[in-house]
PDB file of C-alpha atoms in Angstrom:
ATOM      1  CA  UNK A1392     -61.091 -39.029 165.185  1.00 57.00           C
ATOM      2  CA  UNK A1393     -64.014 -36.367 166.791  1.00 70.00           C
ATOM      3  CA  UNK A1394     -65.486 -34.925 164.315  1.00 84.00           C
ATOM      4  CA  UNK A1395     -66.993 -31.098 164.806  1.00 88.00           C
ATOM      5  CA  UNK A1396     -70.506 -29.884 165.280  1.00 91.00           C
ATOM      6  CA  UNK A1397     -73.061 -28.020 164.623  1.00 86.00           C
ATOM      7  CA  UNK A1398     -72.769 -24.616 166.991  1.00 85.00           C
ATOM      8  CA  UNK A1399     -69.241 -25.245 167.659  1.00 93.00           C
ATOM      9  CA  UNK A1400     -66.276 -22.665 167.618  1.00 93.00           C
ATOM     10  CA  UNK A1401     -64.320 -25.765 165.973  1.00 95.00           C
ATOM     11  CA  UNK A1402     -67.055 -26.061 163.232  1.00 96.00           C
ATOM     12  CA  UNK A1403     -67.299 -22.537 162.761  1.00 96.00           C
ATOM     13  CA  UNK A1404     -63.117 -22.232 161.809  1.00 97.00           C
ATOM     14  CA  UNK A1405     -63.815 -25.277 159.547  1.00 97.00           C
ATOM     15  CA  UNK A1406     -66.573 -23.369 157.788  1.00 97.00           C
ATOM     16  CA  UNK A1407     -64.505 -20.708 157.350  1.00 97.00           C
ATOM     17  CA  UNK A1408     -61.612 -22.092 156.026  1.00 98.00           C
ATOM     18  CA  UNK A1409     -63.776 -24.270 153.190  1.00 98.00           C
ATOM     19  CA  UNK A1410     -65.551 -20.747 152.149  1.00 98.00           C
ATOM     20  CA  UNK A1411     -61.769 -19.680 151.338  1.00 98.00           C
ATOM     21  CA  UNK A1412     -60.375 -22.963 149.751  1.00 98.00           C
ATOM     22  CA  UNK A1413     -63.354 -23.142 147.765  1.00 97.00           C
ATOM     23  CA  UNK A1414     -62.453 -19.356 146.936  1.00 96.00           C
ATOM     24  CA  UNK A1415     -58.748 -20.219 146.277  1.00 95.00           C
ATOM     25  CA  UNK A1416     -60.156 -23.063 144.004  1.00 95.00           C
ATOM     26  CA  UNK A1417     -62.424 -21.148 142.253  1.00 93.00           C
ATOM     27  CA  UNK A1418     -59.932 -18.271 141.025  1.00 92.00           C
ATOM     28  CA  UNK A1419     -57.374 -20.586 140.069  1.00 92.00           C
ATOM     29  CA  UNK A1420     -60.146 -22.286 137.622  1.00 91.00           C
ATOM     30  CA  UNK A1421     -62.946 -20.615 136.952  1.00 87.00           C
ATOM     31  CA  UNK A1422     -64.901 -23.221 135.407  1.00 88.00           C
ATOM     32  CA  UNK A1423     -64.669 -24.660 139.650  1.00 92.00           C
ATOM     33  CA  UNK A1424     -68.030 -23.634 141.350  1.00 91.00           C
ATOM     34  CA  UNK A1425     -69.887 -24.951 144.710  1.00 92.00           C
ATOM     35  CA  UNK A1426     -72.650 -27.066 143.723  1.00 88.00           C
ATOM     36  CA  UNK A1427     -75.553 -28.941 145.906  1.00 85.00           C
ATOM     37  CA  UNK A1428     -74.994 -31.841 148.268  1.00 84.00           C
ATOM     38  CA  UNK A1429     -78.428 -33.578 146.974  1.00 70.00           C
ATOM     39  CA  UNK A1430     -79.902 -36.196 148.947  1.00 63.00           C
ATOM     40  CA  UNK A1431     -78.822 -38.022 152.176  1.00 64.00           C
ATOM     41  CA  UNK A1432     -75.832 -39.901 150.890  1.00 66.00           C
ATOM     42  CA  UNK A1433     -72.825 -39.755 152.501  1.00 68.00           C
ATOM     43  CA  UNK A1434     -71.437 -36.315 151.262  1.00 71.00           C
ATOM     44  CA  UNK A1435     -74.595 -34.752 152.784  1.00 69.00           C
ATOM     45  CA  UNK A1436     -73.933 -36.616 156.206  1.00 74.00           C
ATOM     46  CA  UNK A1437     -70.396 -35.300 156.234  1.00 81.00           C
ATOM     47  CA  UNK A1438     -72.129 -31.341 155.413  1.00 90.00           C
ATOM     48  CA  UNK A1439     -69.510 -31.216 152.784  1.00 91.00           C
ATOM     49  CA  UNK A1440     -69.335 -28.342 150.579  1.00 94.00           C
ATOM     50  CA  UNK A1441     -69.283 -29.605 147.316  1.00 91.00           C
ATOM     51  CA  UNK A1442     -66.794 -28.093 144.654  1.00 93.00           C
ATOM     52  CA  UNK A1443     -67.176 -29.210 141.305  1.00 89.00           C
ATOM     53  CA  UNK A1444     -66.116 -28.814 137.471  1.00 84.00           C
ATOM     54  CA  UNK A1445     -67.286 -29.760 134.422  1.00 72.00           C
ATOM     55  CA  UNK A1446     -66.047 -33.336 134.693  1.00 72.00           C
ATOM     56  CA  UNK A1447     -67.892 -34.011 137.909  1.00 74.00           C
ATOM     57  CA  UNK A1448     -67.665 -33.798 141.653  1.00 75.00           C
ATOM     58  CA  UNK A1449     -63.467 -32.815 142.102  1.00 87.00           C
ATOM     59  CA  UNK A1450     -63.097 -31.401 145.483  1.00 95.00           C
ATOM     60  CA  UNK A1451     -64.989 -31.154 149.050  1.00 94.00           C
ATOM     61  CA  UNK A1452     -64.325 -29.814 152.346  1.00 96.00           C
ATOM     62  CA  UNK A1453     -66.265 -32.482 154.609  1.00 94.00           C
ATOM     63  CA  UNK A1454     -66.831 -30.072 157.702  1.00 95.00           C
ATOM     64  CA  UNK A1455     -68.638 -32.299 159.707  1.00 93.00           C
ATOM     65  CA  UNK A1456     -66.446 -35.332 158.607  1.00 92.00           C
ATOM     66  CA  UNK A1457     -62.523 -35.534 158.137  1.00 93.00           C
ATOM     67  CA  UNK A1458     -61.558 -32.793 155.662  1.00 96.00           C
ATOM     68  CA  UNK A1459     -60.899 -31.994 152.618  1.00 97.00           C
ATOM     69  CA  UNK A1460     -61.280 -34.851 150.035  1.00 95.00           C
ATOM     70  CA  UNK A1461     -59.947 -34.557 145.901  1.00 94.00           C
ATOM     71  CA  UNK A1462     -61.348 -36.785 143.216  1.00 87.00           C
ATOM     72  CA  UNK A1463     -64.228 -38.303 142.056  1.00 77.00           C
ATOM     73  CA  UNK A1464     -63.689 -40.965 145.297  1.00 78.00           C
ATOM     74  CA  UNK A1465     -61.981 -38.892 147.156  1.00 81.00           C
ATOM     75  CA  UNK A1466     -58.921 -40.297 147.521  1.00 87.00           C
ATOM     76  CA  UNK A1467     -56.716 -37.714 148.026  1.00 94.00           C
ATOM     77  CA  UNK A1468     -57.279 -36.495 151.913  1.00 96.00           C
ATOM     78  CA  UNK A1469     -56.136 -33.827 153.928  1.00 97.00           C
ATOM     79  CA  UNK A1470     -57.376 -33.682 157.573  1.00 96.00           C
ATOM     80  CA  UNK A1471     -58.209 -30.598 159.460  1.00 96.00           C
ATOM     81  CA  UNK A1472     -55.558 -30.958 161.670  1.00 95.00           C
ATOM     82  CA  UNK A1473     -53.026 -30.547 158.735  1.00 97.00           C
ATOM     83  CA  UNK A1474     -55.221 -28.290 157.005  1.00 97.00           C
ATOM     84  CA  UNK A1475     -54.792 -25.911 159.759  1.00 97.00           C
ATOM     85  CA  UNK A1476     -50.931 -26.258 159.896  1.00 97.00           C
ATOM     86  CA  UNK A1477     -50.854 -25.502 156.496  1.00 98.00           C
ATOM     87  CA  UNK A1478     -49.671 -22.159 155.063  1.00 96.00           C
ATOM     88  CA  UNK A1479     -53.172 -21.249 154.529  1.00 96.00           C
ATOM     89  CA  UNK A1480     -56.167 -21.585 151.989  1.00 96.00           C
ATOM     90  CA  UNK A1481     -54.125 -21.127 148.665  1.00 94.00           C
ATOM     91  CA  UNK A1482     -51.564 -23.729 150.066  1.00 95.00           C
ATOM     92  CA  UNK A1483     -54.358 -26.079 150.630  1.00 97.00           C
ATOM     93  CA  UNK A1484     -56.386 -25.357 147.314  1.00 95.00           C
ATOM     94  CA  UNK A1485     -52.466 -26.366 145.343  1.00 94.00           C
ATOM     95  CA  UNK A1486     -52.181 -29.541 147.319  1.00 96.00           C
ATOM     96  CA  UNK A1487     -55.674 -30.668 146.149  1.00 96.00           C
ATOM     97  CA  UNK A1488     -55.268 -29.625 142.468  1.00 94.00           C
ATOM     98  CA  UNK A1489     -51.848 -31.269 142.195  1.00 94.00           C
ATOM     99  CA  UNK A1490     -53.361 -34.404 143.866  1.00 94.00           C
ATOM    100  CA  UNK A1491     -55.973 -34.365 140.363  1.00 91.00           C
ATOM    101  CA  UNK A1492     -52.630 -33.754 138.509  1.00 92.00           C
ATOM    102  CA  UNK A1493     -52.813 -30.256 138.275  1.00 90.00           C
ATOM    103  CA  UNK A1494     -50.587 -27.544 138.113  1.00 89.00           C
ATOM    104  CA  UNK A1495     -50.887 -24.186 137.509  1.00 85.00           C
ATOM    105  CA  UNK A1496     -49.001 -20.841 138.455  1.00 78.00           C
ATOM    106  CA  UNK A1497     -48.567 -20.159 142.280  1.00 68.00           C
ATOM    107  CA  UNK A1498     -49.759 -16.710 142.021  1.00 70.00           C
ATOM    108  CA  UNK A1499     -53.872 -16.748 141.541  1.00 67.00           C
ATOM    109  CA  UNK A1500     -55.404 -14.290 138.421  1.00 76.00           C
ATOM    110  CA  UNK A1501     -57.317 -11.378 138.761  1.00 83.00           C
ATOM    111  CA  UNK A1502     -60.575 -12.455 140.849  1.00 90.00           C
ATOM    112  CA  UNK A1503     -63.629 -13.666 139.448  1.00 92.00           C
ATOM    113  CA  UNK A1504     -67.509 -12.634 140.110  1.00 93.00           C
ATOM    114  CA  UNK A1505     -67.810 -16.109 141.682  1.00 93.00           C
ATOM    115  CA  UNK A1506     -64.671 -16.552 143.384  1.00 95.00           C
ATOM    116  CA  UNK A1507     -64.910 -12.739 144.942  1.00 97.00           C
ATOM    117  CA  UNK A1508     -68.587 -14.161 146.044  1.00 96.00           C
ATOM    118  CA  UNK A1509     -67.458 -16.817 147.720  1.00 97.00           C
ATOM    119  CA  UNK A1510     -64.095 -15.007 149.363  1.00 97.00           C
ATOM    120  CA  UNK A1511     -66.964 -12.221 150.442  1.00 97.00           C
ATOM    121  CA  UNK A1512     -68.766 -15.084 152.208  1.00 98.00           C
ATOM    122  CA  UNK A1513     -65.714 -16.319 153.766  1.00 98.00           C
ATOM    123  CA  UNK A1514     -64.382 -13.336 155.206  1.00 97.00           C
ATOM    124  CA  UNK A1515     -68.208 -12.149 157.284  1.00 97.00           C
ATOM    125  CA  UNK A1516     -67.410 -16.061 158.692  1.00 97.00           C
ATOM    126  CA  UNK A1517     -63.953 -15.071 159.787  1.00 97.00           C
ATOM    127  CA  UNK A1518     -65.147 -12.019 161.419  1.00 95.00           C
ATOM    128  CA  UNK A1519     -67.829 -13.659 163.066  1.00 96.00           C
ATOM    129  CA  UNK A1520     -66.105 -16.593 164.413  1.00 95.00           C
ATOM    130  CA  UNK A1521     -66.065 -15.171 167.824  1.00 91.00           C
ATOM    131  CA  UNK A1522     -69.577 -13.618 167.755  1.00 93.00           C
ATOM    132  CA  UNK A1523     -72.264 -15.193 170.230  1.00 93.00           C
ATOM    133  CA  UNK A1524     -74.594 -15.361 167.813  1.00 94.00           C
ATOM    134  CA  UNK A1525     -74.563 -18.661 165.552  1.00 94.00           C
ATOM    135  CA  UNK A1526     -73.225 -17.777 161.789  1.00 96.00           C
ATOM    136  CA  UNK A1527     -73.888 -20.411 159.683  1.00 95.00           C
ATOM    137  CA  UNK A1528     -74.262 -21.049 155.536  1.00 95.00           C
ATOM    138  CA  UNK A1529     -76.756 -23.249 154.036  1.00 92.00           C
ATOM    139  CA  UNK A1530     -77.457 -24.457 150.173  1.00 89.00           C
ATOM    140  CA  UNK A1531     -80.912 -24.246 148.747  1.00 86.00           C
ATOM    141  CA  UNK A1532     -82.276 -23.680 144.986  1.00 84.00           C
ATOM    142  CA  UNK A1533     -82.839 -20.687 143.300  1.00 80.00           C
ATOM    143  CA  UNK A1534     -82.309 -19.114 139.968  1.00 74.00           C
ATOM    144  CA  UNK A1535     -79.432 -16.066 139.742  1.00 76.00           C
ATOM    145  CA  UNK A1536     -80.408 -12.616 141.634  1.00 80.00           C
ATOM    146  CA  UNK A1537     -79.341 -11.394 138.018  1.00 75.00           C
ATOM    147  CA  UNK A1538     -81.561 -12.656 135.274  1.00 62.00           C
ATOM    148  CA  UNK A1539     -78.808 -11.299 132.858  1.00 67.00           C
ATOM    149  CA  UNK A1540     -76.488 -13.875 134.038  1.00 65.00           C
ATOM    150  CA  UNK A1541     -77.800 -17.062 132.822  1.00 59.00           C
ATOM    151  CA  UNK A1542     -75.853 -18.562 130.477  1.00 61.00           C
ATOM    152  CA  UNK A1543     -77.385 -21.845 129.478  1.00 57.00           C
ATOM    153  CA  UNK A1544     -81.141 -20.588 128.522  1.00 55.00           C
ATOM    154  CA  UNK A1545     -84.611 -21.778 129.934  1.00 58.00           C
ATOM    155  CA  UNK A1546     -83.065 -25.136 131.538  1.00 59.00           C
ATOM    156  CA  UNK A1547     -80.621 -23.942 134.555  1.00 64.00           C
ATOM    157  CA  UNK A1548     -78.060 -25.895 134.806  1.00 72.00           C
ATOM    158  CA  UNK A1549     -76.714 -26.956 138.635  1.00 71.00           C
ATOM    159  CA  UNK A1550     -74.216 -24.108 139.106  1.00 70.00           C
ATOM    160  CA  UNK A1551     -77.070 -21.876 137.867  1.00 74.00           C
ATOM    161  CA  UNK A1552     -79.859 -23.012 140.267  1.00 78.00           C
ATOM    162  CA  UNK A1553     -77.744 -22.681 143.571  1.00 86.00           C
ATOM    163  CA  UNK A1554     -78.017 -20.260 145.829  1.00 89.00           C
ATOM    164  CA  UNK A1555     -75.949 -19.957 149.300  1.00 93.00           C
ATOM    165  CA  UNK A1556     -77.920 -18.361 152.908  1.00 94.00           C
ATOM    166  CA  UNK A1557     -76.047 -16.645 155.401  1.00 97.00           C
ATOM    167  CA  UNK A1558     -77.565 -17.408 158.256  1.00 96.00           C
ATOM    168  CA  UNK A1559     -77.575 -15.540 161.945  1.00 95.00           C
ATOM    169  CA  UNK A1560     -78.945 -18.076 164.594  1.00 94.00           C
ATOM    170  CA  UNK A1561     -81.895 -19.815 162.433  1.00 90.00           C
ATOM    171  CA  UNK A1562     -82.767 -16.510 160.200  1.00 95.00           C
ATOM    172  CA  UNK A1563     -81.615 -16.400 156.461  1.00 95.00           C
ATOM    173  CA  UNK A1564     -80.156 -12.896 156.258  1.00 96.00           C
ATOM    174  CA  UNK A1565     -78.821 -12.876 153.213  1.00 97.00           C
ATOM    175  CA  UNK A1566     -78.340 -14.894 149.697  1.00 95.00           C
ATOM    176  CA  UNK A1567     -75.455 -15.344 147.391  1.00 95.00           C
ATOM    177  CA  UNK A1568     -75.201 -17.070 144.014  1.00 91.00           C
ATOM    178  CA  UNK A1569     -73.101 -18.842 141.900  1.00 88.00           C
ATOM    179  CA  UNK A1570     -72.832 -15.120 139.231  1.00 89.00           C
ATOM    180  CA  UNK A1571     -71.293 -13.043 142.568  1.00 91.00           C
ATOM    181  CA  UNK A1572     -74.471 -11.175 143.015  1.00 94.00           C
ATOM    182  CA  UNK A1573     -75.824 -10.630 146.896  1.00 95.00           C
ATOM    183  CA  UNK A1574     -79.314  -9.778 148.079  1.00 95.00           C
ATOM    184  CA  UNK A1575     -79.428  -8.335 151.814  1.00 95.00           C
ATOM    185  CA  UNK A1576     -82.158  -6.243 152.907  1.00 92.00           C
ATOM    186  CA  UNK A1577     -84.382  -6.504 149.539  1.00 91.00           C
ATOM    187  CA  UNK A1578     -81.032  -5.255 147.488  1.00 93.00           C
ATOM    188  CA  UNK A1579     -79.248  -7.041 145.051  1.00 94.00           C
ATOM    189  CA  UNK A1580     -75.516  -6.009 144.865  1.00 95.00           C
ATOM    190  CA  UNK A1581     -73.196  -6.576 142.367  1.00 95.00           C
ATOM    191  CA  UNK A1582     -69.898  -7.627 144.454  1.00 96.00           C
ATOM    192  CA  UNK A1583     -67.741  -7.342 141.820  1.00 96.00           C
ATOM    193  CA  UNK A1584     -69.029  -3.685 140.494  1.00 96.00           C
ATOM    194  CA  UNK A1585     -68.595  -3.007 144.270  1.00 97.00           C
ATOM    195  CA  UNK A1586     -65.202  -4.328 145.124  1.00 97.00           C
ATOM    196  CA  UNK A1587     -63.671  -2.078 142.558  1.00 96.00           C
ATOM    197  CA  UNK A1588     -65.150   1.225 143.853  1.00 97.00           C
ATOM    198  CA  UNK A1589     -63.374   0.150 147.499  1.00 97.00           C
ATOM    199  CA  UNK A1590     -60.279  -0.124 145.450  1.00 96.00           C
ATOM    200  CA  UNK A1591     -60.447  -3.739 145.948  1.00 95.00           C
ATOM    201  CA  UNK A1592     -60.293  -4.511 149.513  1.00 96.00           C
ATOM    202  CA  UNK A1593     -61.808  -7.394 151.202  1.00 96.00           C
ATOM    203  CA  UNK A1594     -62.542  -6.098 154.561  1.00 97.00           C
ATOM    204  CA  UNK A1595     -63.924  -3.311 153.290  1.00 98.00           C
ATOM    205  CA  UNK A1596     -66.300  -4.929 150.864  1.00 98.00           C
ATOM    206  CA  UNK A1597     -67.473  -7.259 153.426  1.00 97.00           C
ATOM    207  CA  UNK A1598     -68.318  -4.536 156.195  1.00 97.00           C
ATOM    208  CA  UNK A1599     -69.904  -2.518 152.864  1.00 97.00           C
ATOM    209  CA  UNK A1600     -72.555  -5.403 152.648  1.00 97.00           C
ATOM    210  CA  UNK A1601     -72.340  -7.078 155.889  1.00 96.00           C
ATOM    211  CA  UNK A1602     -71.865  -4.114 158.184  1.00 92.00           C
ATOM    212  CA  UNK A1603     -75.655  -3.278 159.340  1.00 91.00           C
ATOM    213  CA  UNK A1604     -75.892  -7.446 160.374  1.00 92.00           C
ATOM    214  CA  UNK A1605     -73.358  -7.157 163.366  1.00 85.00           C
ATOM    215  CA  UNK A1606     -73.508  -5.639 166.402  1.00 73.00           C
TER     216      UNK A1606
END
């Protein structure tokens, strides 16, 4: 099996497409967030994005490895290949809850702060896949944009003390966090506060943050 890279048009689909699973995932159960890789183990190696829940690691979308993996072992697999023939990212997101024995409605609930956060991210990778500059995402820790969303007190928890780059060639260009908050420019924006005041839409959030970044 080749596995994608770094700077490729292949990698850069597959990036994509685990910003909107992990979405999917997310707003199905809210309690699912994208935590840190940590170390250089094998999930690292892979650049997986990490999904997890309260009971531990449950999901990840190995982007420079295989694809998508469910369970604490990872057991359950879906290449990208099938992935891609799939009916898209909520299709994919059931298969890997019902692999954990899982079910839940078809239809996904209102959007959460997170989930919109991450669906947000996911779209400015979609619209970018065919940009010539490099678009990339990278982890790194950092305490919420909003100070009013902790939850857990002095000691942040993992999910707290994440915070995702955007990334245009090598310069960080913007931040998200695990509460749905963005900072771009030296402003902090409230995605969800915004997404209802464009009625909302997706594309039109994204090119309400995003839109001074592209060409």
């Amino acid at each position: 099996m080749i596995y994608a890279e770094h700077g490729t048009l292949g990698y850069r689909h597959i990036n994509a497409l685990s910003w909107r699973v992990a979405s999917e995932l997310c707003r199905r159960d809210p309690g699912v967030y994208i935590g840190l890789t940590g170390g250089d183990g094998p999930s690292a190696m892979a650049d997986a994005l990490m999904m997890a829940d309260v009971s531990g690691v449950a999901y990840q979308a190995r982007r420079c490895g295989f694809g998508f993996a469910a369970g604490a072992g990872g057991d359950f697999k879906i290449p990208w290949d099938r992935a891609f023939r799939m009916a898209g990212p909520r299709a994919i997101a059931i298969a890997l809850e019902e692999s954990r024995g899982i079910h839940r409605p078809e239809k996904s609930p209102t959007t959460s702060p997170r989930a919109l956060g991450y669906r947000v991210m996911a779209s400015m990778l979609e619209l970018t896949l065919g940009d010539r500059v490099q678009w990339s995402t990278g982890e790194s820790r950092g305490g919420p944009l909003d100070q009013e969303s902790l939850t857990t007190g002095e000691r942040l928890q993992e999910w707290e003390d994440t915070r995702w780059s955007l990334f245009r060639d090598s310069e960080a260009v913007a931040q998200l966090h695990n509460f749905g908050w963005l900072e771009i420019r030296g402003q902090k924006i409230d995605l969800l506060a915004r997404y209802r005041e464009l009625n909302g839409k997706i594309f039109a959030l994204t090119m309400d943050v995003f839109g001074g970044l592209l060409p």
